[in-house]
Short mmCIF file of C-alpha atoms and ligand atoms in Angstrom, two decimals:
data_model
loop_
_atom_site.label_atom_id
_atom_site.label_comp_id
_atom_site.label_asym_id
_atom_site.label_seq_id
_atom_site.Cartn_x
_atom_site.Cartn_y
_atom_site.Cartn_z
CA MET A 819 24.45 -15.06 -11.62
CA SER A 820 22.32 -16.71 -14.36
CA GLN A 821 21.62 -14.76 -17.57
CA GLY A 822 19.55 -15.20 -20.51
CA LYS A 823 16.37 -15.92 -18.58
CA TYR A 824 12.82 -15.33 -19.85
CA ILE A 825 11.29 -13.00 -17.27
CA GLY A 826 7.63 -12.00 -17.13
CA VAL A 827 6.50 -9.01 -15.09
CA LEU A 828 3.03 -8.20 -14.06
CA THR A 829 1.07 -5.93 -11.59
CA SER A 830 -1.80 -7.28 -9.52
CA GLY A 831 -4.24 -6.20 -6.95
CA GLY A 832 -4.88 -2.47 -6.33
CA ASP A 833 -2.82 -0.11 -8.38
CA ALA A 834 -0.32 2.05 -6.70
CA PRO A 835 1.77 5.06 -7.70
CA GLY A 836 5.20 4.12 -8.54
CA MET A 837 4.27 0.71 -10.17
CA ASN A 838 5.25 2.14 -13.51
CA ALA A 839 8.62 3.16 -12.10
CA ALA A 840 9.13 -0.61 -11.05
CA ILE A 841 8.00 -1.98 -14.35
CA ARG A 842 10.54 0.23 -15.98
CA ALA A 843 13.33 -0.80 -13.55
CA VAL A 844 12.56 -4.55 -14.04
CA VAL A 845 12.39 -4.22 -17.91
CA ARG A 846 15.71 -2.22 -18.13
CA THR A 847 17.81 -4.13 -15.67
CA GLY A 848 16.60 -7.49 -17.05
CA ILE A 849 17.58 -6.39 -20.58
CA TYR A 850 20.78 -4.80 -19.45
CA HIS A 851 21.76 -8.30 -18.20
CA GLY A 852 20.94 -10.17 -21.20
CA ASN A 853 17.56 -11.42 -20.26
CA THR A 854 14.24 -11.58 -22.43
CA LEU A 855 11.54 -9.49 -20.81
CA PHE A 856 7.62 -9.95 -21.19
CA GLY A 857 4.84 -7.74 -19.95
CA ILE A 858 1.82 -9.79 -18.72
CA ASN A 859 -1.22 -7.61 -18.93
CA ARG A 860 -4.00 -7.41 -16.33
CA GLY A 861 -2.26 -9.35 -13.50
CA TYR A 862 -3.00 -12.93 -13.06
CA GLN A 863 -6.22 -12.69 -15.37
CA GLY A 864 -4.01 -11.66 -18.39
CA MET A 865 -1.93 -14.61 -17.56
CA ILE A 866 -4.87 -17.01 -17.75
CA GLU A 867 -6.01 -15.32 -21.08
CA GLY A 868 -2.41 -15.32 -22.50
CA ASP A 869 -2.31 -11.45 -22.71
CA ILE A 870 1.25 -11.31 -22.87
CA GLU A 871 3.80 -9.27 -25.00
CA GLN A 872 7.59 -9.07 -25.40
CA LEU A 873 8.92 -5.59 -24.06
CA ASN A 874 12.10 -3.76 -25.06
CA ARG A 875 13.78 -0.77 -23.32
CA TYR A 876 11.81 1.58 -25.09
CA SER A 877 8.58 -0.04 -24.34
CA VAL A 878 8.96 1.61 -20.75
CA SER A 879 10.09 5.03 -21.81
CA ASN A 880 8.64 8.03 -20.15
CA ILE A 881 6.48 6.11 -17.68
CA ILE A 882 8.58 6.62 -14.51
CA LYS A 883 6.53 9.67 -13.79
CA ASP A 884 3.17 8.26 -14.28
CA GLY A 885 0.64 7.02 -11.68
CA GLY A 886 -1.47 3.69 -12.19
CA THR A 887 0.11 0.88 -14.13
CA CYS A 888 0.83 0.58 -17.90
CA LEU A 889 0.35 -3.11 -17.62
CA GLN A 890 -2.92 -2.60 -15.91
CA THR A 891 -4.07 -4.82 -13.03
CA ALA A 892 -6.86 -6.89 -11.85
CA ARG A 893 -8.24 -8.99 -8.92
CA SER A 894 -8.65 -12.36 -10.53
CA SER A 895 -11.14 -14.79 -9.08
CA GLU A 896 -10.29 -17.47 -11.60
CA PHE A 897 -6.62 -17.48 -10.29
CA LEU A 898 -7.98 -18.69 -7.09
CA THR A 899 -8.95 -21.97 -8.59
CA LYS A 900 -6.46 -24.65 -9.41
CA GLU A 901 -7.73 -24.79 -12.98
CA GLY A 902 -7.13 -21.20 -13.39
CA ARG A 903 -3.60 -21.35 -12.30
CA GLU A 904 -2.90 -24.40 -14.43
CA LYS A 905 -4.19 -22.30 -17.46
CA ALA A 906 -1.84 -19.42 -16.52
CA PHE A 907 0.94 -21.65 -16.06
CA LYS A 908 0.60 -23.18 -19.51
CA ASN A 909 0.28 -19.69 -21.14
CA ILE A 910 3.43 -18.41 -19.61
CA LYS A 911 5.06 -21.70 -20.72
CA ARG A 912 3.83 -20.87 -24.30
CA PHE A 913 6.14 -17.85 -24.26
CA GLY A 914 8.89 -19.75 -22.59
CA ILE A 915 8.76 -17.75 -19.50
CA ASP A 916 10.54 -19.35 -16.62
CA SER A 917 10.54 -16.55 -14.10
CA ILE A 918 7.86 -13.92 -13.04
CA ILE A 919 8.09 -10.80 -10.89
CA VAL A 920 4.88 -9.84 -9.40
CA ILE A 921 4.39 -6.30 -8.30
CA GLY A 922 1.56 -6.27 -5.84
CA GLY A 923 0.25 -6.70 -2.25
CA ASP A 924 -0.41 -9.68 0.15
CA GLY A 925 -3.17 -11.05 -1.95
CA SER A 926 -1.00 -11.10 -5.22
CA PHE A 927 1.82 -12.64 -3.23
CA ARG A 928 -0.46 -15.51 -1.87
CA GLY A 929 -1.45 -16.20 -5.55
CA LEU A 930 2.41 -16.25 -6.43
CA HIS A 931 3.37 -18.53 -3.58
CA GLN A 932 0.45 -21.02 -4.47
CA LEU A 933 1.59 -21.00 -8.08
CA ILE A 934 5.34 -21.86 -7.23
CA GLN A 935 4.02 -24.54 -4.92
CA GLU A 936 1.99 -26.30 -7.67
CA PHE A 937 4.15 -25.75 -10.78
CA PRO A 938 7.69 -25.45 -11.92
CA ILE A 939 8.01 -21.67 -12.03
CA GLN A 940 10.39 -19.13 -10.26
CA GLY A 941 8.57 -16.20 -8.69
CA ILE A 942 9.83 -13.04 -6.88
CA GLY A 943 7.54 -10.43 -5.30
CA LEU A 944 8.07 -6.80 -5.36
CA PRO A 945 5.81 -4.92 -2.84
CA GLY A 946 3.34 -2.50 -4.37
CA THR A 947 0.46 -1.32 -2.43
CA ILE A 948 -0.53 2.00 -0.71
CA ASP A 949 -1.46 0.13 2.46
CA ASN A 950 2.34 -0.32 3.60
CA ASP A 951 1.14 -3.55 5.44
CA LEU A 952 3.83 -6.00 4.14
CA TYR A 953 6.36 -7.65 6.44
CA GLY A 954 9.84 -7.37 5.27
CA THR A 955 10.10 -4.03 3.96
CA ASP A 956 9.93 -0.55 5.80
CA PHE A 957 7.91 0.98 2.88
CA THR A 958 5.76 -0.34 -0.03
CA ILE A 959 5.60 1.39 -3.30
CA GLY A 960 2.83 3.85 -3.42
CA PHE A 961 2.26 4.46 0.33
CA ASP A 962 4.27 7.84 0.28
CA THR A 963 2.40 9.13 -2.66
CA ALA A 964 -1.16 8.03 -1.13
CA VAL A 965 -0.03 9.78 2.16
CA ASN A 966 0.77 13.04 0.43
CA THR A 967 -2.37 12.94 -1.63
CA ALA A 968 -4.44 12.39 1.60
CA LEU A 969 -2.51 15.11 3.28
CA GLU A 970 -3.34 17.70 0.60
CA ALA A 971 -7.11 16.86 1.07
CA ILE A 972 -6.90 17.10 4.91
CA ASP A 973 -5.06 20.51 4.61
CA LYS A 974 -7.96 21.72 2.56
CA ILE A 975 -10.58 20.20 4.86
CA ARG A 976 -8.81 22.01 7.79
CA ASP A 977 -9.49 25.40 6.11
CA THR A 978 -13.25 24.76 5.98
CA ALA A 979 -13.41 22.95 9.40
CA SER A 980 -11.94 25.93 11.22
CA SER A 981 -14.00 28.38 9.13
CA HIS A 982 -17.23 26.65 10.19
CA SER A 983 -16.09 25.38 13.60
CA ARG A 984 -16.80 21.96 12.77
CA LEU A 985 -15.45 18.28 13.82
CA PHE A 986 -14.54 16.50 10.77
CA ILE A 987 -14.05 12.76 10.58
CA ILE A 988 -11.80 11.66 7.78
CA GLU A 989 -11.46 8.20 6.59
CA VAL A 990 -8.49 6.92 4.63
CA MET A 991 -7.88 3.75 3.04
CA GLY A 992 -5.50 0.83 4.16
CA ARG A 993 -8.00 -1.98 4.99
CA THR A 994 -6.92 -3.04 8.36
CA SER A 995 -3.57 -1.50 8.26
CA GLY A 996 -3.31 1.90 9.99
CA TYR A 997 -0.17 3.23 8.30
CA ILE A 998 -1.96 5.72 6.06
CA ALA A 999 -4.07 7.08 8.76
CA LEU A 1000 -1.09 7.42 11.18
CA TYR A 1001 1.19 9.30 8.64
CA THR A 1002 -1.68 11.46 7.37
CA GLY A 1003 -2.91 12.22 10.80
CA ILE A 1004 0.48 13.23 12.15
CA GLY A 1005 1.29 15.25 8.98
CA GLY A 1006 -2.06 17.16 9.00
CA GLY A 1007 -2.06 17.65 12.75
CA ALA A 1008 -5.06 15.67 13.42
CA GLU A 1009 -6.41 15.85 16.91
CA ASP A 1010 -7.17 12.05 16.93
CA ILE A 1011 -5.97 9.11 14.97
CA LEU A 1012 -7.98 5.80 14.96
CA ILE A 1013 -6.01 2.89 13.68
CA PRO A 1014 -6.90 -0.82 14.01
CA GLU A 1015 -3.54 -1.65 15.62
CA ALA A 1016 -4.67 0.43 18.75
CA PRO A 1017 -8.27 0.16 19.05
CA MET A 1018 -9.67 3.33 20.65
CA ASP A 1019 -12.41 3.22 23.40
CA MET A 1020 -15.20 4.99 22.03
CA GLN A 1021 -16.58 6.36 25.35
CA LYS A 1022 -13.23 7.89 26.20
CA LEU A 1023 -13.05 9.32 22.84
CA THR A 1024 -16.52 11.00 23.09
CA ALA A 1025 -15.88 12.19 26.60
CA LYS A 1026 -12.54 13.83 25.50
CA LEU A 1027 -14.23 15.55 22.40
CA ASN A 1028 -17.10 16.84 24.57
CA ALA A 1029 -14.48 18.20 27.19
CA GLN A 1030 -12.61 20.05 24.32
CA HIS A 1031 -15.69 21.47 22.80
CA LYS A 1032 -17.10 22.73 26.16
CA ALA A 1033 -13.60 24.33 26.71
CA GLY A 1034 -14.03 26.13 23.62
CA LYS A 1035 -12.40 24.21 20.91
CA LYS A 1036 -13.77 25.33 17.63
CA SER A 1037 -12.67 22.74 15.07
CA SER A 1038 -11.05 19.33 15.25
CA ILE A 1039 -10.04 16.59 12.79
CA ILE A 1040 -10.03 12.88 13.31
CA VAL A 1041 -8.40 10.58 11.00
CA ILE A 1042 -9.74 7.14 10.82
CA THR A 1043 -8.72 3.78 8.74
CA GLU A 1044 -11.36 2.24 6.75
CA GLY A 1045 -11.12 -0.99 8.55
CA GLU A 1046 -11.29 0.49 12.01
CA ALA A 1047 -13.12 -1.83 14.56
CA ALA A 1048 -15.44 0.70 15.82
CA GLY A 1049 -16.55 1.04 12.27
CA GLY A 1050 -16.42 3.35 9.24
CA ALA A 1051 -16.47 7.14 9.55
CA PHE A 1052 -20.22 7.36 9.12
CA GLU A 1053 -20.91 4.86 11.89
CA ILE A 1054 -18.60 6.59 14.17
CA LYS A 1055 -20.32 10.03 13.52
CA SER A 1056 -23.62 8.40 14.12
CA ASN A 1057 -22.34 7.14 17.52
CA ILE A 1058 -20.52 10.33 18.52
CA GLU A 1059 -23.36 12.77 17.48
CA LYS A 1060 -25.87 11.23 19.97
CA VAL A 1061 -23.69 12.64 22.81
CA ILE A 1062 -21.80 15.77 21.35
CA GLU A 1063 -23.24 19.05 20.36
CA TRP A 1064 -20.68 19.56 17.69
CA ASP A 1065 -21.39 19.96 13.95
CA ILE A 1066 -19.89 16.75 12.61
CA LYS A 1067 -18.96 16.36 8.99
CA VAL A 1068 -17.57 13.10 7.38
CA SER A 1069 -15.19 12.95 4.45
CA VAL A 1070 -14.26 9.60 2.87
CA LEU A 1071 -11.27 10.17 0.71
CA GLY A 1072 -11.40 6.91 -1.23
CA HIS A 1073 -9.80 6.10 -4.66
CA VAL A 1074 -8.26 9.44 -5.08
CA GLN A 1075 -5.58 8.14 -2.82
CA ARG A 1076 -4.56 5.48 -5.29
CA GLY A 1077 -3.97 8.19 -8.24
CA GLY A 1078 -1.54 10.62 -9.07
CA ASP A 1079 2.06 10.94 -10.27
CA PRO A 1080 4.38 9.10 -7.79
CA SER A 1081 6.26 11.06 -5.40
CA ALA A 1082 10.22 11.25 -5.62
CA PHE A 1083 10.46 8.83 -2.58
CA ASP A 1084 8.15 6.25 -4.45
CA ARG A 1085 9.95 6.58 -7.80
CA VAL A 1086 13.37 5.86 -6.14
CA LEU A 1087 12.06 3.02 -4.05
CA ALA A 1088 10.33 1.42 -7.14
CA SER A 1089 13.47 1.81 -9.28
CA ARG A 1090 15.52 0.08 -6.63
CA LEU A 1091 13.17 -2.61 -5.86
CA GLY A 1092 12.71 -3.44 -9.66
CA TYR A 1093 16.48 -3.52 -9.77
CA GLU A 1094 16.82 -5.77 -6.97
CA SER A 1095 14.13 -8.24 -8.08
CA VAL A 1096 15.88 -8.84 -11.33
CA LEU A 1097 19.12 -9.57 -9.49
CA ALA A 1098 17.21 -11.79 -7.28
CA VAL A 1099 15.74 -13.75 -10.22
CA MET A 1100 19.30 -14.00 -11.75
CA ASN A 1101 20.63 -15.34 -8.44
CA ASN A 1102 18.04 -17.95 -8.65
CA GLU A 1103 16.25 -16.79 -5.56
CA ASN A 1104 12.66 -18.19 -5.45
CA ASP A 1105 9.23 -17.57 -3.53
CA LYS A 1106 10.64 -14.36 -1.89
CA MET A 1107 9.85 -10.73 -1.80
CA VAL A 1108 12.32 -8.08 -2.39
CA GLY A 1109 12.21 -5.16 0.21
CA MET A 1110 14.10 -2.46 1.82
CA ALA A 1111 14.77 -2.37 5.57
CA ASN A 1112 17.02 0.30 7.17
CA ASN A 1113 18.09 1.51 3.73
CA THR A 1114 19.45 -2.31 2.81
CA ALA A 1115 17.89 -4.49 0.16
CA THR A 1116 16.31 -7.64 1.71
CA LEU A 1117 14.59 -10.74 0.76
CA THR A 1118 11.77 -12.22 2.75
CA PRO A 1119 10.09 -15.61 2.17
CA LEU A 1120 6.78 -14.69 0.53
CA GLU A 1121 4.69 -16.60 3.25
CA ASP A 1122 6.18 -14.35 5.86
CA THR A 1123 5.09 -11.19 4.15
CA TRP A 1124 1.42 -11.80 5.16
CA THR A 1125 1.74 -14.25 8.14
CA LYS A 1126 4.26 -11.99 10.16
CA LYS A 1127 2.93 -8.82 11.52
CA LYS A 1128 4.78 -5.76 10.50
CA ASP A 1129 5.82 -3.90 13.88
CA MET A 1130 4.23 -0.33 13.92
CA ASP A 1131 6.23 2.08 16.16
CA MET A 1132 3.40 3.17 18.68
CA THR A 1133 5.66 6.19 19.83
CA TYR A 1134 4.06 7.92 16.85
CA LEU A 1135 0.72 7.58 18.16
CA LYS A 1136 1.61 8.65 21.51
CA MET A 1137 3.59 11.54 20.36
CA ASN A 1138 0.50 12.67 18.24
CA GLU A 1139 -1.58 12.52 21.58
CA VAL A 1140 0.94 14.86 23.12
CA LEU A 1141 1.23 17.25 20.22
CA ALA A 1142 -2.55 17.45 20.03
CA ALA A 1143 -3.22 17.79 23.89
CA GLN A 1144 -5.10 20.77 25.22
CA GLN A 1145 -2.81 22.95 27.45
CA GLU A 1146 -3.80 21.33 30.79
CA LYS A 1147 -3.12 17.83 29.36
CA ALA A 1148 0.11 18.95 27.98
CA LEU A 1149 1.15 20.28 31.50
CA GLU A 1150 0.17 16.96 33.12
CA VAL A 1151 2.24 15.00 30.63
CA ILE A 1152 5.37 17.25 31.38
CA ALA A 1153 4.91 16.95 35.13
O1 LIG B 349 -5.02 -2.50 -0.90
C1 LIG B 349 -5.19 -1.34 -1.56
C2 LIG B 349 -6.49 -0.60 -1.57
O2 LIG B 349 -6.56 0.50 -1.94
C3 LIG B 349 -6.96 -0.61 0.06
O3 LIG B 349 -6.50 0.41 0.94
C4 LIG B 349 -8.55 -0.57 -0.16
O4 LIG B 349 -9.26 -1.12 0.83
C5 LIG B 349 -8.67 -1.33 -1.39
O5 LIG B 349 -7.50 -1.56 -1.96
C6 LIG B 349 -9.80 -1.08 -2.36
O6 LIG B 349 -9.79 -2.01 -3.44
P1 LIG B 349 -10.73 -1.84 -4.67
O7 LIG B 349 -10.07 -0.67 -5.44
O8 LIG B 349 -10.66 -3.10 -5.35
O9 LIG B 349 -11.93 -1.38 -4.27
#
């Protein structure tokens, strides 16, 4: 293992609860092993502007429990240009930094991969995104907290939906990844879950809802992913309400899902990944993402994390259909 490295850490893209726990683990593991640690503020934009400071173990005291990121984050359009990346590289070299650990999602990893191709810099990715859409790790930092936050909201909506006998369409984040919708839908006992990984036939859905309503079903909850091919929650509502006489309401949960204190699961995952990322740097690994798969630390080439599709276990969706089925349908499935 190489010691005495100058390591920079940054958070990039959308913030995710648990990023602070990851920063803390990177800084403390790095210093413990005799490296010098730097915080790069505001992601790649801070790198371009030279917004960099040395950190000690106390710089990261008491942040493990906090949501957001103490290093702040940004989506930098300047870093998408070769000139921007060159400026960024020159700045980290000014501080003597020879390795960077990037905590973020696929966009941040694409940027890191590009930088590594163009300049002599070592880089390791650490999966931090609520979307849980990266190949090479079972879970990403922030996903568990986001699911629990959305679930709390769905439980509350359930109370008002049943009091008013309404059909609610709840839109959750995730871009085109259905993990948040799948987990919150199952956890919240949703009658239907719409995810891009399993496009739903809208006519079938409408017919089913109609039949349920006519059979006396009072309230219902549909959880959908924001990037659903059939459209967002409002579009689906306007299509469905033409043919269903049910009082339909929409709730878009939005950025509330990104905030809040990280769950225990996210704190533990972030700490482990932060620790593993420094070991990867010291083992001279490069252009890879650290992850956890089947409870084992893994390293995946950065490019695979967005070019390969993470397998979703469709049994969960099938299971939810069974759990939410009306009595007659359930008997049909058992038979
Ligand atoms: O990637 C995380 C995420 O929260 C997505 O689920 C969402 O589509 C996007 O970021 C929103 O980005 P922004 O905060 O830049 O609007």
